[in-house]
Coordinates of C-alpha atoms and ligand atoms in Angstrom, one line a residue:
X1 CA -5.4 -22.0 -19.6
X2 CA -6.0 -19.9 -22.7
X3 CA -10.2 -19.6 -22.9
X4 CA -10.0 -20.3 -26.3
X5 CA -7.6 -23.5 -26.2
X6 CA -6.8 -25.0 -30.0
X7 CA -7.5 -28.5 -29.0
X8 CA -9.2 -29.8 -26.2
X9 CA -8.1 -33.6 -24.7
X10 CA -10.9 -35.4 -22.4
X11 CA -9.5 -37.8 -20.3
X12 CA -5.8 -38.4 -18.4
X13 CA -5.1 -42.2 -18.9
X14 CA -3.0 -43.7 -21.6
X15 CA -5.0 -42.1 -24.2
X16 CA -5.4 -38.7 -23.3
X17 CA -1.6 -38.3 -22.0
X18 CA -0.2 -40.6 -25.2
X19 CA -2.3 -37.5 -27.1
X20 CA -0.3 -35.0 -25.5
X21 CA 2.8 -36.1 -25.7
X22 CA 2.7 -36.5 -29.3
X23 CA 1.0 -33.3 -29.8
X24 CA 3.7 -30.9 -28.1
X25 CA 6.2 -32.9 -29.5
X26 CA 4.3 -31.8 -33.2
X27 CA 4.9 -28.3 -32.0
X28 CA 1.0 -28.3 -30.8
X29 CA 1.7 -25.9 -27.5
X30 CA -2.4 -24.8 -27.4
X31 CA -3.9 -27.5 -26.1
X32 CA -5.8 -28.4 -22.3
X33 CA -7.2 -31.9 -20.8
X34 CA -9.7 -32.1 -19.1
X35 CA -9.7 -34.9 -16.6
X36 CA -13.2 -35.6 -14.2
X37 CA -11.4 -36.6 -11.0
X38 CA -9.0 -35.1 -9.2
X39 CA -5.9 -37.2 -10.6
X40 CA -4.1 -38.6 -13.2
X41 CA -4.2 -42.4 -14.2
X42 CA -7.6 -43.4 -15.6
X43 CA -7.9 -47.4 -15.3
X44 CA -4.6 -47.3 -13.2
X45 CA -5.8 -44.5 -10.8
X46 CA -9.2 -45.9 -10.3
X47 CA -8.9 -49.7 -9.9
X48 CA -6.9 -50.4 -6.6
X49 CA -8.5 -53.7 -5.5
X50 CA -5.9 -56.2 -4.1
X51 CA -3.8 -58.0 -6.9
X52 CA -4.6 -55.3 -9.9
X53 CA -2.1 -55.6 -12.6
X54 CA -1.5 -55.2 -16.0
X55 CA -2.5 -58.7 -18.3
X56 CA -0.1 -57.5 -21.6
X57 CA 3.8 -58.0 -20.2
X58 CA 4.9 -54.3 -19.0
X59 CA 7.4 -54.2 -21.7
X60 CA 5.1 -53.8 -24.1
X61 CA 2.0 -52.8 -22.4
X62 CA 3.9 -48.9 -21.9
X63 CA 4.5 -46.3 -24.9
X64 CA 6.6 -47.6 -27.7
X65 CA 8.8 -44.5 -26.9
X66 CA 8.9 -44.6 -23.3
X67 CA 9.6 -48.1 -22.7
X68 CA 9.8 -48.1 -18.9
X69 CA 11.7 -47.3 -15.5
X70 CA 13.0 -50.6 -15.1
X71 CA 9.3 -52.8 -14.6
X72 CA 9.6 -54.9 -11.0
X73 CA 8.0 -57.6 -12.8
X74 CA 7.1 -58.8 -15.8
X75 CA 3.1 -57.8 -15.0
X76 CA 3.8 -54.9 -13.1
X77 CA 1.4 -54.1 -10.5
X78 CA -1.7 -50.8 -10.6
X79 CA 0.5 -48.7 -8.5
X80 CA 3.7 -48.8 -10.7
X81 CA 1.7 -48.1 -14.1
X82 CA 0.1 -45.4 -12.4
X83 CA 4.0 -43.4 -11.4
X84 CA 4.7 -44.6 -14.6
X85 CA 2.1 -42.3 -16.1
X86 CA 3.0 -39.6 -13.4
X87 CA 6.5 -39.8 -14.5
X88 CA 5.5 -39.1 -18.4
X89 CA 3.5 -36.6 -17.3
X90 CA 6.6 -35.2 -15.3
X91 CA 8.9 -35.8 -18.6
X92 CA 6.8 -34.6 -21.5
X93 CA 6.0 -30.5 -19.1
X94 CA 1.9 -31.6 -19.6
X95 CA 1.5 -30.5 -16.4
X96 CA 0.5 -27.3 -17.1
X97 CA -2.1 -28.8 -19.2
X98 CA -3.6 -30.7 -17.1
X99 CA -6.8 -29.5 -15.4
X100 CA -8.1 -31.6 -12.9
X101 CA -12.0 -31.8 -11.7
X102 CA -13.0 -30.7 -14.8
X103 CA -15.4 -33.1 -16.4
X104 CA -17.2 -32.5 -19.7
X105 CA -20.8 -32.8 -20.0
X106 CA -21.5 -32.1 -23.1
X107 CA -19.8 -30.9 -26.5
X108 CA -21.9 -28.8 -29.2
X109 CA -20.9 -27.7 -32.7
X110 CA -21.0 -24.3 -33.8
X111 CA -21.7 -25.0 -37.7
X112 CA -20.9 -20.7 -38.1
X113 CA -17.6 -20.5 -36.0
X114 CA -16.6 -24.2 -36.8
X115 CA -15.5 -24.5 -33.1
X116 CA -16.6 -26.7 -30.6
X117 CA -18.4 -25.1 -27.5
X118 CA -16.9 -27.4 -24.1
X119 CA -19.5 -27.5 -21.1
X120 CA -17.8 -28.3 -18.3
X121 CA -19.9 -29.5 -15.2
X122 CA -20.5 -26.9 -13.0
X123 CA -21.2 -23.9 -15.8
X124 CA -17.8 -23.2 -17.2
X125 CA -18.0 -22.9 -21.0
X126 CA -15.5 -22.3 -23.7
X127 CA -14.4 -23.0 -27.2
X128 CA -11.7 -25.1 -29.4
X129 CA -11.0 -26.0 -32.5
X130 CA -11.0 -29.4 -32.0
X131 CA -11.5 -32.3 -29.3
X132 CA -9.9 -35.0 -28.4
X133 CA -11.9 -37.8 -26.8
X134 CA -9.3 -40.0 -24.6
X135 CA -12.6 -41.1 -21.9
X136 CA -11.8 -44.7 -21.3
X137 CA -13.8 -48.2 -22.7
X138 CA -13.3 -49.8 -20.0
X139 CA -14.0 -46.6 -17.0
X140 CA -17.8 -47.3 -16.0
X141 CA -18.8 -50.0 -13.4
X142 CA -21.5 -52.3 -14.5
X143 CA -23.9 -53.4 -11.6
X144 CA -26.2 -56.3 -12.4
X145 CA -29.4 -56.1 -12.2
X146 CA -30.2 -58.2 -9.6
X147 CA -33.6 -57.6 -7.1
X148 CA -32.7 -56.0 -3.8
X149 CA -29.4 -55.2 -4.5
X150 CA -29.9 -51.8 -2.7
X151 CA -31.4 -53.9 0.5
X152 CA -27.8 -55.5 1.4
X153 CA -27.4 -53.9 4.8
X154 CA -23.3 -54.7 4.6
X155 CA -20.5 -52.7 3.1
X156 CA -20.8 -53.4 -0.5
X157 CA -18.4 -52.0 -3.4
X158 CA -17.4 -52.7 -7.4
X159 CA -13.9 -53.9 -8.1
X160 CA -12.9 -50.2 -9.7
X161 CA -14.2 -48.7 -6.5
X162 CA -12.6 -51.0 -3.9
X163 CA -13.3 -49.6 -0.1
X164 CA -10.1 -50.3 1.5
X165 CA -11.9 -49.4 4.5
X166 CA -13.3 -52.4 4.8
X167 CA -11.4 -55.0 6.7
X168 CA -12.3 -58.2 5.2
X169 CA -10.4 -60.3 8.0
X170 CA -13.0 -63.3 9.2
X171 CA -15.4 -62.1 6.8
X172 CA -17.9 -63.8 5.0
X173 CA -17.6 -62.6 1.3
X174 CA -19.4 -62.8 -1.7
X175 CA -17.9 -62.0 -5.2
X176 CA -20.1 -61.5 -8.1
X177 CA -18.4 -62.4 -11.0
X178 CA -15.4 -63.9 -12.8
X179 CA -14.5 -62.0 -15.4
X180 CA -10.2 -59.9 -15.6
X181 CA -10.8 -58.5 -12.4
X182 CA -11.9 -61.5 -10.5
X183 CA -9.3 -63.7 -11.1
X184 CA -7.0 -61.1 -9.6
X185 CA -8.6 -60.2 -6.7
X186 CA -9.6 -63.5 -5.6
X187 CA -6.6 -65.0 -4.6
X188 CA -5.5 -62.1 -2.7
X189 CA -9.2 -62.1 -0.4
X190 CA -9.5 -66.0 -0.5
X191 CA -6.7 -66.3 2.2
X192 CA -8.6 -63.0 4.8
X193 CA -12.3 -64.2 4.6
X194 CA -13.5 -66.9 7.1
X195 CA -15.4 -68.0 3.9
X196 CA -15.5 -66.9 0.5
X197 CA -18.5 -67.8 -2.1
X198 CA -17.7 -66.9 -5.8
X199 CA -20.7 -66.3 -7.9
X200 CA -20.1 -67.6 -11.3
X201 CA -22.3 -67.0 -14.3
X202 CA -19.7 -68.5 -16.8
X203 CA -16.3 -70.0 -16.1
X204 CA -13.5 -67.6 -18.4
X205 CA -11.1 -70.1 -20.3
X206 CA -7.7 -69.2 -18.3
X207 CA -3.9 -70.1 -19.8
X208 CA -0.9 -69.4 -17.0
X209 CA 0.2 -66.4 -16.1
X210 CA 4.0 -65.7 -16.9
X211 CA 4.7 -63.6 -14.2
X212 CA 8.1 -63.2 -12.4
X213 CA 9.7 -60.7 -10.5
X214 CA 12.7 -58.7 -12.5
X215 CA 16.4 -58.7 -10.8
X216 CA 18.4 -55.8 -10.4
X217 CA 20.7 -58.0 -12.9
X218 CA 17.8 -58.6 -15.2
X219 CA 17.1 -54.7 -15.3
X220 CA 20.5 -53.8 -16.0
X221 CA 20.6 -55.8 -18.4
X222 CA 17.6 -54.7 -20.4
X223 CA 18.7 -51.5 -20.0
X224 CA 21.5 -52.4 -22.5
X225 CA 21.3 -50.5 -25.5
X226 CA 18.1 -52.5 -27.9
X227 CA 17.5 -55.4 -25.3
X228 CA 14.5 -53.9 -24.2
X229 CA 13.2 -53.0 -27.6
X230 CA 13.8 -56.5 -28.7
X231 CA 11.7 -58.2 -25.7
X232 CA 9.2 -55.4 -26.2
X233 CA 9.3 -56.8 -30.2
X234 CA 9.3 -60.4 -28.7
X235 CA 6.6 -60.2 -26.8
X236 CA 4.1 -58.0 -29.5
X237 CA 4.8 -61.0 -31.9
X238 CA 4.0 -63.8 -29.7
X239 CA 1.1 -62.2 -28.8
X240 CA 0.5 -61.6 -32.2
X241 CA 0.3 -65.1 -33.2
X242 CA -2.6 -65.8 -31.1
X243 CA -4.8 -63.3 -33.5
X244 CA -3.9 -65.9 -36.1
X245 CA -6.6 -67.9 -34.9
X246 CA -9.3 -65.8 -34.9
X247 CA -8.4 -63.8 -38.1
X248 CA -6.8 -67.1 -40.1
X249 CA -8.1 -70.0 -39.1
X250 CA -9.8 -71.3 -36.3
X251 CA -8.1 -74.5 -35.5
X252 CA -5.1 -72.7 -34.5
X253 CA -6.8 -72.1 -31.4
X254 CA -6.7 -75.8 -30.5
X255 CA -3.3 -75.0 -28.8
X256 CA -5.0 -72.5 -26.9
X257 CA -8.2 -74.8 -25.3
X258 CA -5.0 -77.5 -25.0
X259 CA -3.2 -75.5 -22.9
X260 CA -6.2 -74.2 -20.6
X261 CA -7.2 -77.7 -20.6
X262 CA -4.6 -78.6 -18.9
X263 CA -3.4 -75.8 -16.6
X264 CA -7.1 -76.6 -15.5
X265 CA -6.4 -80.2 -15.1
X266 CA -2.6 -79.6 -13.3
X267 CA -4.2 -77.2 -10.8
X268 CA -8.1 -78.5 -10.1
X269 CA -7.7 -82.0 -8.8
X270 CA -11.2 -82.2 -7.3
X271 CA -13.3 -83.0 -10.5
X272 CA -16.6 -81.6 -9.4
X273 CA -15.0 -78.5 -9.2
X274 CA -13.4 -78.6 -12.2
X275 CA -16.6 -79.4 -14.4
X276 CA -17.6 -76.0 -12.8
X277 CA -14.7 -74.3 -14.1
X278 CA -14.8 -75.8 -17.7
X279 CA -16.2 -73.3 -20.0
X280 CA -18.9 -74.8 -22.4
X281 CA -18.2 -72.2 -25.2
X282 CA -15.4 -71.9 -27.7
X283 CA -12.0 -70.4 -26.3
X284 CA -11.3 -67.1 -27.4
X285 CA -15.4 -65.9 -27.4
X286 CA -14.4 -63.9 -24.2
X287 CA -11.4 -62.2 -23.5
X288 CA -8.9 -65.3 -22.7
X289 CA -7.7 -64.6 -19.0
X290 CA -4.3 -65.4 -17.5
X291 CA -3.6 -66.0 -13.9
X292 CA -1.6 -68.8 -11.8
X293 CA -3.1 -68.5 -8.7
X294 CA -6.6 -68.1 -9.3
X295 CA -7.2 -72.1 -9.6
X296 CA -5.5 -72.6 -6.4
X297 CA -7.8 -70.1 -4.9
X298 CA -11.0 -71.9 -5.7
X299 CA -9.8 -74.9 -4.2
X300 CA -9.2 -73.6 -0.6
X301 CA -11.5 -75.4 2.0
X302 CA -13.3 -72.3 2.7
X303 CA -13.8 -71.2 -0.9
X304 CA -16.8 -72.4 -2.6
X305 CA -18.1 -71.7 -6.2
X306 CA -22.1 -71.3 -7.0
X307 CA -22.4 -71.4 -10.2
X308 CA -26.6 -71.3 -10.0
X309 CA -28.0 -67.8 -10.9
X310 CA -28.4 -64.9 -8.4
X311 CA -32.0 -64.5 -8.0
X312 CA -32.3 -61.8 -4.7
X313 CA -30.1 -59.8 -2.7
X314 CA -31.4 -59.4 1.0
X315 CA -29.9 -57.4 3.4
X316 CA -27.4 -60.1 4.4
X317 CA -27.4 -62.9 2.3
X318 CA -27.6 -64.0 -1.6
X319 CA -30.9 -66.2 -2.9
X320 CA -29.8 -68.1 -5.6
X321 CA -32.1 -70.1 -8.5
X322 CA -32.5 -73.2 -6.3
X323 CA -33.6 -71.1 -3.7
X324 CA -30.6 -71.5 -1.3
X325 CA -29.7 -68.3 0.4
X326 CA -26.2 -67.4 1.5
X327 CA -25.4 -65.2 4.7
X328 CA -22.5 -62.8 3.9
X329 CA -21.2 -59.8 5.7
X330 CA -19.5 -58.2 2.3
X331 CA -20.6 -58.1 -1.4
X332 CA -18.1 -57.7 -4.3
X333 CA -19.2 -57.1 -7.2
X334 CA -16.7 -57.9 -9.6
X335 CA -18.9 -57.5 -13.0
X336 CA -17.0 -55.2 -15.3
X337 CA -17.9 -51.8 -17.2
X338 CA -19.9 -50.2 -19.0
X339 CA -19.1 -50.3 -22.4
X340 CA -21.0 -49.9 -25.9
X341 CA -23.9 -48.3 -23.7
X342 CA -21.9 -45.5 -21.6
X343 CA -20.3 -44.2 -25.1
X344 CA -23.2 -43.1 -26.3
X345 CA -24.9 -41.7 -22.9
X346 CA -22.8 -38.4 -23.4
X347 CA -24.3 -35.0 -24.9
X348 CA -22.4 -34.5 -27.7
X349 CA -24.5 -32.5 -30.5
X350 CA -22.8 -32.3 -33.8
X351 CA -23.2 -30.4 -37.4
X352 CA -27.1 -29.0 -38.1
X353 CA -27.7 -30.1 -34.4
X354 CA -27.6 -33.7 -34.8
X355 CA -27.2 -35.6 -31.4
X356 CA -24.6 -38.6 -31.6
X357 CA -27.5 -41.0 -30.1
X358 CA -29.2 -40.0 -33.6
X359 CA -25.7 -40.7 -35.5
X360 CA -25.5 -43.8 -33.6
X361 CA -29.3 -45.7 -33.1
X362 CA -28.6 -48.4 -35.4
X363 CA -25.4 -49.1 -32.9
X364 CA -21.6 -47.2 -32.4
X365 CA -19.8 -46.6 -34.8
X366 CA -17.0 -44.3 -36.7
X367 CA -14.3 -44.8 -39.0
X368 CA -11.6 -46.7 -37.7
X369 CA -12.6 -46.1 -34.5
X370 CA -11.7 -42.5 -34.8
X371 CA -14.0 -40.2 -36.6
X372 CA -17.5 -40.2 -36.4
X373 CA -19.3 -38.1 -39.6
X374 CA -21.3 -35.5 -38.7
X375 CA -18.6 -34.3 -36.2
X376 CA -15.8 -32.2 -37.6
X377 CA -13.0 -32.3 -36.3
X378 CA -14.0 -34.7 -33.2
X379 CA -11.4 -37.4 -32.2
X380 CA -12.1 -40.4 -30.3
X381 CA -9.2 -42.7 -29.0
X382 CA -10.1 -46.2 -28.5
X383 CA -13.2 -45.5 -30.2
X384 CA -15.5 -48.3 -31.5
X385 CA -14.8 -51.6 -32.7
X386 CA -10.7 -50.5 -31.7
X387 CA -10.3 -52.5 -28.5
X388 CA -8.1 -56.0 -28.5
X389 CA -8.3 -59.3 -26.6
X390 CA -5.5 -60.5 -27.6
X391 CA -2.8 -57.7 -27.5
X392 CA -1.9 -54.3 -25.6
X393 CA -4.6 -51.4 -26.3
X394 CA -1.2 -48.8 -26.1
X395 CA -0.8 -50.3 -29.6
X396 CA -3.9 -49.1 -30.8
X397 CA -3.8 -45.6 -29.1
X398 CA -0.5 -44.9 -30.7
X399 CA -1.7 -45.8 -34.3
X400 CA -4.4 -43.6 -33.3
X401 CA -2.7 -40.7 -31.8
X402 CA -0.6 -40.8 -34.9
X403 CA -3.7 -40.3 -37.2
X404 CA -5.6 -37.8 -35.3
X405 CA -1.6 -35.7 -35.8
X406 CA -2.1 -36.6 -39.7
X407 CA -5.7 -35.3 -39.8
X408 CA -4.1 -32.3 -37.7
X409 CA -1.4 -31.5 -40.4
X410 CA -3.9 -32.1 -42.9
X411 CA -5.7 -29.0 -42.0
X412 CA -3.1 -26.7 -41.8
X413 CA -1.6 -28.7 -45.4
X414 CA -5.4 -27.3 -46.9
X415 CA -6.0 -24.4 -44.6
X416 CA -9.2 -26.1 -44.1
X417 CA -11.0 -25.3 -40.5
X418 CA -12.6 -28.8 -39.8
X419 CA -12.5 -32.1 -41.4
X420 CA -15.7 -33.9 -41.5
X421 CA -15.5 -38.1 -42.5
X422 CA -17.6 -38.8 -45.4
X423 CA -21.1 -40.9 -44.4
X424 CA -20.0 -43.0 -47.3
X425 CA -16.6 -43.7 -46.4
X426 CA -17.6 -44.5 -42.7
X427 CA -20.8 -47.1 -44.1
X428 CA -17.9 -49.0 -46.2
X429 CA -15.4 -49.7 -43.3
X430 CA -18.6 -50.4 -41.0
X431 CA -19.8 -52.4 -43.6
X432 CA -16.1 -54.4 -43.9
X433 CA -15.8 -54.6 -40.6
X434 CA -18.7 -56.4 -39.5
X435 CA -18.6 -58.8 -42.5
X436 CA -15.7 -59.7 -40.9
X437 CA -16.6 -60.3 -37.4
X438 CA -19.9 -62.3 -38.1
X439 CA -17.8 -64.9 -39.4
X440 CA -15.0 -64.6 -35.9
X441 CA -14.8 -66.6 -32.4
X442 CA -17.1 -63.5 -30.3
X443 CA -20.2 -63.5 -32.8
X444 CA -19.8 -67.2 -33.4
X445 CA -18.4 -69.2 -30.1
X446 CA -21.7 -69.7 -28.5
X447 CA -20.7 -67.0 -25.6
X448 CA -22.6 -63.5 -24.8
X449 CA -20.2 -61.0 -23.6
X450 CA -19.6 -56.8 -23.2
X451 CA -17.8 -57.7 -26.7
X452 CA -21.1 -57.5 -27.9
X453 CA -23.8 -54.8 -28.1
X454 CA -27.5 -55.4 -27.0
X455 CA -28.7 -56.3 -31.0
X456 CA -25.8 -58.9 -30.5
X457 CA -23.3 -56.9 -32.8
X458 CA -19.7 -56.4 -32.3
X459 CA -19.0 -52.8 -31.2
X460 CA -15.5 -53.1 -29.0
X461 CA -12.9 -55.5 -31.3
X462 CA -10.9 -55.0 -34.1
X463 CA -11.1 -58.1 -36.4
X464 CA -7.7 -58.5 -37.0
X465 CA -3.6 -58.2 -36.7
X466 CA -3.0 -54.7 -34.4
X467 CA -0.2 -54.0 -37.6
X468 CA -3.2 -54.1 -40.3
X469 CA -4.8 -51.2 -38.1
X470 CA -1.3 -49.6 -37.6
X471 CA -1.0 -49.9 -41.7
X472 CA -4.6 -48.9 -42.5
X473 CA -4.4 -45.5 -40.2
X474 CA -0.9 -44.8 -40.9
X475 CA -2.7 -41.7 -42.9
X476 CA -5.7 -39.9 -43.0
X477 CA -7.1 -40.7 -46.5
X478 CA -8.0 -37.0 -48.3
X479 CA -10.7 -38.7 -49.9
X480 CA -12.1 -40.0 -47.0
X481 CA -12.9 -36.6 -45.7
X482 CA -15.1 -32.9 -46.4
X483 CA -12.8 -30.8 -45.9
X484 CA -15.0 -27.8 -44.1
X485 CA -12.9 -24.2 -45.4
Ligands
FAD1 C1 -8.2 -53.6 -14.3 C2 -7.9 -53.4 -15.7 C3 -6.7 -53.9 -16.2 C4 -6.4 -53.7 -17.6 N1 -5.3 -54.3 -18.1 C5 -5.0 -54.1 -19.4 C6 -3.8 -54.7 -20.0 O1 -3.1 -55.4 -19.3 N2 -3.6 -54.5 -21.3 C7 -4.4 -53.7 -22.1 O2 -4.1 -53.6 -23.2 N3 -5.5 -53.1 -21.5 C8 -5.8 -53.3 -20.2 N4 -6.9 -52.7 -19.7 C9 -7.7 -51.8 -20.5 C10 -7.3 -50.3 -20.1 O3 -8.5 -49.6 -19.8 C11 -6.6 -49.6 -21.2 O4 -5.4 -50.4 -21.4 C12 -6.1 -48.2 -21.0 O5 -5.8 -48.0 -19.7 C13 -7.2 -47.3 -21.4 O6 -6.7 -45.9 -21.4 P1 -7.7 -44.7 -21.7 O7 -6.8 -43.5 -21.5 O8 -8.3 -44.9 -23.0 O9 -8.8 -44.8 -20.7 P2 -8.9 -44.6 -19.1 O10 -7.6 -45.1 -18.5 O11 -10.2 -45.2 -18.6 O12 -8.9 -43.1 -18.9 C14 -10.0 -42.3 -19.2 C15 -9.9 -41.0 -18.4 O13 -10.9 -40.1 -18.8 C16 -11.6 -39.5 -17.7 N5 -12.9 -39.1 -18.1 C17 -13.9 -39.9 -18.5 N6 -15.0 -39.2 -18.9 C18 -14.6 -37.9 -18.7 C19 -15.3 -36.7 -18.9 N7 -16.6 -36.6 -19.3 N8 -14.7 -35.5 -18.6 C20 -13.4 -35.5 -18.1 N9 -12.7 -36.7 -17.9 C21 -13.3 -37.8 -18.2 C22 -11.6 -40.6 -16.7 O14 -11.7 -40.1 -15.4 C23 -10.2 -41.3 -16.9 O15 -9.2 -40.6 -16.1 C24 -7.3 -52.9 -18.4 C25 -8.4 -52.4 -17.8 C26 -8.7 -52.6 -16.5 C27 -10.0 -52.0 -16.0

């Protein structure tokens, strides 16, 4: 690695490698990622827990330009999407790019040299023109706060950091939580543990999962010449259409509660279970799960579903709020990430030695998710207020992988050395952009969820259609930016 690389990419999942990709193929040559752990993959390294898959149809949940090897299935499974990554990585030469066990810990501006100073843990430090933040929404376990969660004297893990050395044969298990995760993992456990009790704070509304293994006929025939571009097209617009009734109008999700409604009804015949399962908010507040097999789960006679609160952990059972306390041998905690909070925990110091927690203490923000004023020439991917429910975040990293190369060009085009988004310009889409989700389903559908920062204000979606974003960042806008000679 040159000590001096141009640009500097954090982060080896979709974003980071979709980055690199894109920038060789620009004729970019003088660039490095830095990736924490010691492989490749992000999301689809780290989560490994039984039944992990993607929820967007592989066909479209993979680079628009690398549409796949031939998917087993239709929701291909962690381990695939993870060689699938390998293989671009293999394709597109970024292995000499890559450094592994390299994770940033903090990123300074030089105002002088208009370079970006990289501290790398363990005391390696060097400069670049400018950095690429591909570091994951969805990458850092949430634990609830629960009393005596350290006293639990059994083995005890998060969904991303499963312990496959744990044989959960005749256990009892507890899982905390119900969120993406959950309804994946469950049904794979619910058959090994002698019993299973499934915490639940608040049921997710869940529509069927079209899932079906792919023939050897059915791949050779999408590997006709267009037929997998067209289901790839297929499959964005139907997904598509369900954004119509969060940015149109919100009756259009009637279909949507119909439909859960009844895959409910069709798969929970015991109705004191399924009052448990019936969400009490509007569909579509949370991220709308899909799964055929996680009903079924529930409804095993040694599965059982508490939905009173946690109150204690001791060291070998749950107290919950009516007091009732639960032996268990395991604990799962399947209670998502990290989000709004762990973006801005990192020590990134910007022009005249402003911090980003400065930038960002009335909440996260940047323009279009991307750039952030104050910090020339600083790139995030799937940045705030960027992330979908409703469609594949590839989409969204490609639009932005795209800019980020038009802000690129427009540097060289002006001989500029940094580009710097205008406080003004960043206050108006801000501005926009909330106006428009106080009125939608997450602010509004009487749910709380990581959708939502802890003033209650939207931080992860994008309001709208995934093609408005594709159209509004097709460009950098000139007047947008400082250009910084
Ligand atoms: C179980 C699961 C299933 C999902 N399924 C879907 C789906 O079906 N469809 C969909 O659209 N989205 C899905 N998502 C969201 C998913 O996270 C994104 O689709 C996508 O993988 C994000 O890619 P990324 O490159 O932005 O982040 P990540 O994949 O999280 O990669 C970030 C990388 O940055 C590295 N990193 C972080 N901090 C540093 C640092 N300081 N220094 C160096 N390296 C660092 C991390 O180690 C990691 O390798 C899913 C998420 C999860 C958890």
């Amino acid at each position: 690695m040159s000590t001096r690389p141009g640009i500097t990419i954090i982060g080896s999942g979709f974003a980071g490698l979709g980055m690199a990709i894109k920038l060789k193929e620009a004729g970019y040559h003088d660039f490095v990622i830095l990736e924490k752990a010691g492989d490749l993959g992000g999301t689809w390294r780290d989560n490994t827990y039984p039944g992990c898959a993607c929820d967007v149809p592989s066909h479209l949940y993979s680079f628009s330009y690398e549409p796949g090897p031939g998917w087993s299935r239709m929701f291909s499974p962690q381990a695939e999407i993870r060689d699938y990554l390998r293989a671009c990585v293999e394709k597109y030469g970024l292995g000499p790019h890559l450094r592994f066990g390299a994770e940033v810990a903090g990123l300074e501006y030089d105002d002088a040299a208009r370079r970006w100073r990289v501290d790398v843990a363990g005391g390696e430090t060097f400069t670049t023109n400018a950095v690429i933040s591909g570091t994951g929404a969805l990458h850092v376990p949430s634990l609830p706060a629960i009393p005596g969660r350290e006293s639990f004297a059994g083995p005890s893990f998060h969904s991303a950091e499963w312990d496959h050395s744990v044989d959960l044969t005749g256990k009892r298990v507890a899982v905390i939580g119900t969120g993406a995760s959950a309804v994946q993992f469950i049904p794979r456990i619910a058959g090994q543990a002698s019993r299973l009790h499934v915490f639940q704070r608040t049921p997710p509304w869940i529509h069927p999962k079209p899932d079906f293994p792919l023939s050897p006929r059915a791949r050779r025939l999408l590997g006709l010449p267009g037929a997998t571009r067209a289901l790839r097209a297929a499959i964005y617009w139907a997904l598509e259409s369900r954004a119509l009734g969060f940015a149109v109008d919100p009756r259009l999700m009637g279909a949507h509660r119909k439909l859960a409604l009844r895959h409910l009804a069709d798969q929970v015949p015991d109705p004191a279970l399924r009052a448990k399962l019936t969400p009490g908010y509007t569909i579509g507040c949370k991220r709308v799960l899909i799964s055929s097999d996680y009903y079924p789960a529930l409804g095993r006679d040694n599965v059982e579903v508490i939905t009173d609160e946690v109150r204690e952990i001791r060291e070998g059972s749950i107290v919950d709020s009516t007091g009732r306390e639960t032996e268990v041998d395991v604990l799962v905690y399947g209670t998502g990430f990290r989000v709004t909070s762990a973006l801005d925990e990192r020590r990134i110091v910007g022009r005249n030695g402003r911090k980003i927690q400065d930038a960002w203490q009335d909440g996260v923000q940047a323009y279009y998710g991307i750039t952030v004023a104050g910090f020339p020439n600083l790139f995030l991917l799937l940045g705030p207020n960027t992330g979908l429910g409703h469609n594949s975040v590839v989409f969204m990293i490609e639009s932005q992988v795209r800019y980020v190369l038009g802000c690129l060009r427009l540097l060289s085009r002006t001989k500029a050395k940094a580009l710097d988004v205008r406080p003004e310009a960043q206050r108006a889409h801000n501005d926009r952009l909330q106006d428009r989700l106080g009125r939608r389903v997450w602010n509004t559908g009487g749910c709380g969820s990581w959708y939502l920062d802890e003033r209650g204000v939207n931080r992860t979606l994008w309001p709208g259609f995934t093609f408005e974003y594709w159209a509004r960042t097709r460009t950098p806008r000139r007047e947008a930016y400082e250009l910084i000679p």
